[in-house]
Coordinates of C-alpha atoms in Angstrom, one line a residue:
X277 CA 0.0 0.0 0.0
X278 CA 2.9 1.8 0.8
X279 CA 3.1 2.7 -3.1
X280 CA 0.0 4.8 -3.1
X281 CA 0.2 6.8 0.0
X282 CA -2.6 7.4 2.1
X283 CA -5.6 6.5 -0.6
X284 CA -9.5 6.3 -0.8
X285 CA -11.5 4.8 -3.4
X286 CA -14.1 7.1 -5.1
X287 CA -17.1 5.4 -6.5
X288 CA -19.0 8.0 -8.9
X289 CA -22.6 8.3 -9.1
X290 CA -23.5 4.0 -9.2
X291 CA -27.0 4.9 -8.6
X292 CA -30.4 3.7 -9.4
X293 CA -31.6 6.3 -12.2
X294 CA -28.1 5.3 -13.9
X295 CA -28.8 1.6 -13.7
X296 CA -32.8 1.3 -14.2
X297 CA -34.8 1.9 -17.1
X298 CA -35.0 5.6 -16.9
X299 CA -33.6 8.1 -19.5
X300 CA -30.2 8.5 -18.7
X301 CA -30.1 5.0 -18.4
X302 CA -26.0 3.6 -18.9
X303 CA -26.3 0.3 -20.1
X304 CA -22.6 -0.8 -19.4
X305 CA -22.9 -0.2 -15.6
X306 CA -24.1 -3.6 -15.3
X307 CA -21.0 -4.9 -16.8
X308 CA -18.8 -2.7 -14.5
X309 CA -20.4 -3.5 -11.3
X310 CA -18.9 -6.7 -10.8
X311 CA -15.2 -4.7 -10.4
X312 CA -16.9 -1.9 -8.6
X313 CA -18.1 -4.5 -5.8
X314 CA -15.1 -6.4 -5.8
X315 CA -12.7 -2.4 -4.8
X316 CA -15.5 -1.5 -2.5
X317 CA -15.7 -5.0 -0.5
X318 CA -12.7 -5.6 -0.2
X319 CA -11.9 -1.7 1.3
X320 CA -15.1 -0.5 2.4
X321 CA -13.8 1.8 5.1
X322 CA -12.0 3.5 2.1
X323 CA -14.9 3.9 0.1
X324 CA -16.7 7.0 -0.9
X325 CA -19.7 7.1 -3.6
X326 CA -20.7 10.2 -4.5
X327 CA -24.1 10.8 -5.7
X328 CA -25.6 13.1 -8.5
X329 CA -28.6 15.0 -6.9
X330 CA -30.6 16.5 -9.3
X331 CA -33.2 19.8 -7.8
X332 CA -37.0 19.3 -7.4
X333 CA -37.3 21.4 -10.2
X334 CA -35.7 23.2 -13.0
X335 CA -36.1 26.5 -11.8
X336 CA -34.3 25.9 -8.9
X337 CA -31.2 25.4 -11.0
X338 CA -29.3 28.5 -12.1
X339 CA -27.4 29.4 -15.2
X340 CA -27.3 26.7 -17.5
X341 CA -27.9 24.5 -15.2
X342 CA -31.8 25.6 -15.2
X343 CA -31.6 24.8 -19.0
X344 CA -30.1 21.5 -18.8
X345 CA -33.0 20.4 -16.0
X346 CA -35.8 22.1 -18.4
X347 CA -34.8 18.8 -20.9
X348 CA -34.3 16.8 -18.4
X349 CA -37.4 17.7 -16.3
X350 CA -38.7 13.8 -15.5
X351 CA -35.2 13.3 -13.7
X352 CA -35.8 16.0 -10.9
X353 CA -37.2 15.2 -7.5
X354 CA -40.3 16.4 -8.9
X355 CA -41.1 13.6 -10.9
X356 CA -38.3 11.0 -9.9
X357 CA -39.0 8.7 -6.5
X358 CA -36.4 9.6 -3.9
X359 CA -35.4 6.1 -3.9
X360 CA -34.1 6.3 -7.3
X361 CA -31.4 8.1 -6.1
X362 CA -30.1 6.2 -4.1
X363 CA -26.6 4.0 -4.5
X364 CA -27.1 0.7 -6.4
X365 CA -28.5 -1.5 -3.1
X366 CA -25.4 -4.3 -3.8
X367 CA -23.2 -1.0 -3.0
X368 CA -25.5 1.0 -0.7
X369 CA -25.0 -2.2 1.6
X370 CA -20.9 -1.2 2.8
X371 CA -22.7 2.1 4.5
X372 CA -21.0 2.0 6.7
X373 CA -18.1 2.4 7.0
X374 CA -18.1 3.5 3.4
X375 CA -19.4 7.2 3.4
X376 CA -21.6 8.6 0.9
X377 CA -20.8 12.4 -0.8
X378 CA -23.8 14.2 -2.3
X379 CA -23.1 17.1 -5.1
X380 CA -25.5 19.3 -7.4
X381 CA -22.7 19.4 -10.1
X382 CA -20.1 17.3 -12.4
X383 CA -17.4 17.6 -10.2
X384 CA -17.4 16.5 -6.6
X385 CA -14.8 19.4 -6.2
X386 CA -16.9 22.4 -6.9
X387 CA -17.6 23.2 -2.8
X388 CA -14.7 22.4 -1.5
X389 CA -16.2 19.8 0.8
X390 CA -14.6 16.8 -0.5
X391 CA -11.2 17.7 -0.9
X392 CA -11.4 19.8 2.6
X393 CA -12.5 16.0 4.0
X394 CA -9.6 13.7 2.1
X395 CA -6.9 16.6 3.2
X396 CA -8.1 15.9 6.4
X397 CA -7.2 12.4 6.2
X398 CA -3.6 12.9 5.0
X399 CA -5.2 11.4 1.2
X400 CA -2.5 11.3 -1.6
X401 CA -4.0 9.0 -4.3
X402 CA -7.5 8.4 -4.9
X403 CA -9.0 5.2 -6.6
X404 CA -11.6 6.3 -9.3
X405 CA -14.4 4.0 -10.6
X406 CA -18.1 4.3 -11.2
X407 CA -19.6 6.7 -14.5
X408 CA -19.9 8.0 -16.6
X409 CA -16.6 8.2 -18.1
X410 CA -16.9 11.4 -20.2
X411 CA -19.1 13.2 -17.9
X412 CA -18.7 12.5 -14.0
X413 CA -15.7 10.9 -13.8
X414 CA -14.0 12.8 -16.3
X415 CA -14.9 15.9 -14.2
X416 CA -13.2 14.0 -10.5
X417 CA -9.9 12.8 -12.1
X418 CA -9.3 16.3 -13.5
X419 CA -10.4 18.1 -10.6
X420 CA -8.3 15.7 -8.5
X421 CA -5.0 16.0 -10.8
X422 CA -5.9 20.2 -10.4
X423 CA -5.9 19.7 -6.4
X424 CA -3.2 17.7 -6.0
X425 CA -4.2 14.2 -5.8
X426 CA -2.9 10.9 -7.6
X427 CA -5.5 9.8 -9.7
X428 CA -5.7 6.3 -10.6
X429 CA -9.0 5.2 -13.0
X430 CA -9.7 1.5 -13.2
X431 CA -10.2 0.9 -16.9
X432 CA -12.5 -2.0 -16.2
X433 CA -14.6 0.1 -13.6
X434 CA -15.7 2.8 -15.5
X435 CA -18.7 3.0 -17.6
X436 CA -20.7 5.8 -20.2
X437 CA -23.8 5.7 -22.0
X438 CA -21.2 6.4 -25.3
X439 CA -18.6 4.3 -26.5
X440 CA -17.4 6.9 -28.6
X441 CA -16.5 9.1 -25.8
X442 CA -16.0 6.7 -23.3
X443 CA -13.3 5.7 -25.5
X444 CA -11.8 8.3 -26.1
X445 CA -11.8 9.9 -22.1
X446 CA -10.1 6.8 -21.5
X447 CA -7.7 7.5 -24.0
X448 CA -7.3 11.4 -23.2
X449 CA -6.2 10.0 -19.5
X450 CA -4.3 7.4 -20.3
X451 CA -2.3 9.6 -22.3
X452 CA -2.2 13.4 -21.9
X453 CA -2.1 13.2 -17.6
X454 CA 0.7 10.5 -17.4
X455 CA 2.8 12.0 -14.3
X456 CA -0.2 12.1 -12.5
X457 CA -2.5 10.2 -13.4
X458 CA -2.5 6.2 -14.4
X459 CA -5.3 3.5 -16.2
X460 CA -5.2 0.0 -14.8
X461 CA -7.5 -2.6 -14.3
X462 CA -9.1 -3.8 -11.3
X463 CA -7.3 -6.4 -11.2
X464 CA -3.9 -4.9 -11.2
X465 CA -4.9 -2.6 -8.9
X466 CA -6.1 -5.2 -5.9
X467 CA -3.1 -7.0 -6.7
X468 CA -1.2 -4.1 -5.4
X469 CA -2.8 -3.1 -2.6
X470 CA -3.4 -6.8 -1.1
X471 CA 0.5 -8.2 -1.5

């Protein structure tokens, strides 16, 4: 462990309205879940899901933001159950001692809550799975690699409603970020942590 410093394990946005038949629906999180589980059982007290919280209803978004939720009006709280909001319940399970972070935006980062939190933990790398890859998690592993941290995404953990651009996040990480930021799969990474 000693190779990572002091690291937690972000898990972004594995929620119900992201994995049930609603429209913004990513079909591949059931194929990443299986990798997700395995990070998050095995180090559930370094586990921390974030959660994208939509308003109750558009106009209670600003900027653009109030645009985006006026196309996406069925996914506020409005119109969505609560419940659908909620982590996937295979995941929701490991809190606690996993702790769940709730944000209005993209990025985890924009309050400063987060990373005010991990710096308070002495955190140097952080562990990134969940989705979606060109949207959410894009938006943590830059804001982390803009704060400081190590980011590490596990290729095999990460999912998008695109294959275009989940490709091609993948590829823009994997690539343009390399002295601080690495792609590996699950497996390599438990591998690394356990021996």
């Amino acid at each position: 462990m000693e190779m990572y410093g002091e690291w937690r394990h972000i898990c972004v946005d594995m929620q119900r309205m992201f994995a049930e038949d609603t429209p913004w629906k990513v079909t591949w999180m059931e194929r990443v879940s299986p990798q997700v589980l395995e990070v998050a059982s095995n180090y559930a007290d370094r586990t921390i899901f974030s959660r994208f919280l939509p308003p109750a209803r558009p106009t209670n978004a600003t900027g653009m933001w109030r645009a985006y939720y006026e196309k996406w009006w069925m996914m506020t709280a409005e119109h969505l159950p609560a419940e659908m909001y909620g982590l996937l319940p295979e995941l929701a399970a490991f809190t606690p001692p996993a702790i769940v972070f709730d944000k209005r935006t993209y990025s985890p980062w924009i309050d400063g809550r987060l990373n005010a939190f991990l710096r308070g933990q002495d955190v140097k790398t952080l562990v990134i799975t969940g989705g979606e890859t060109d949207v959410c998690v894009l938006a943590t592993a830059l804001g982390a690699v803009d704060l400081g941290y190590r980011a590490i995404i596990l290729t095999d953990a990460v999912c998008s409603g695109a294959d275009e651009t989940h490709d091609a996040s993948l590829r823009l990480l994997e690539s343009r970020f390399t002295a601080q930021m690495d792609a590996i799969s699950t497996e390599a990474f438990l591998s690394s942590v356990s021996g």
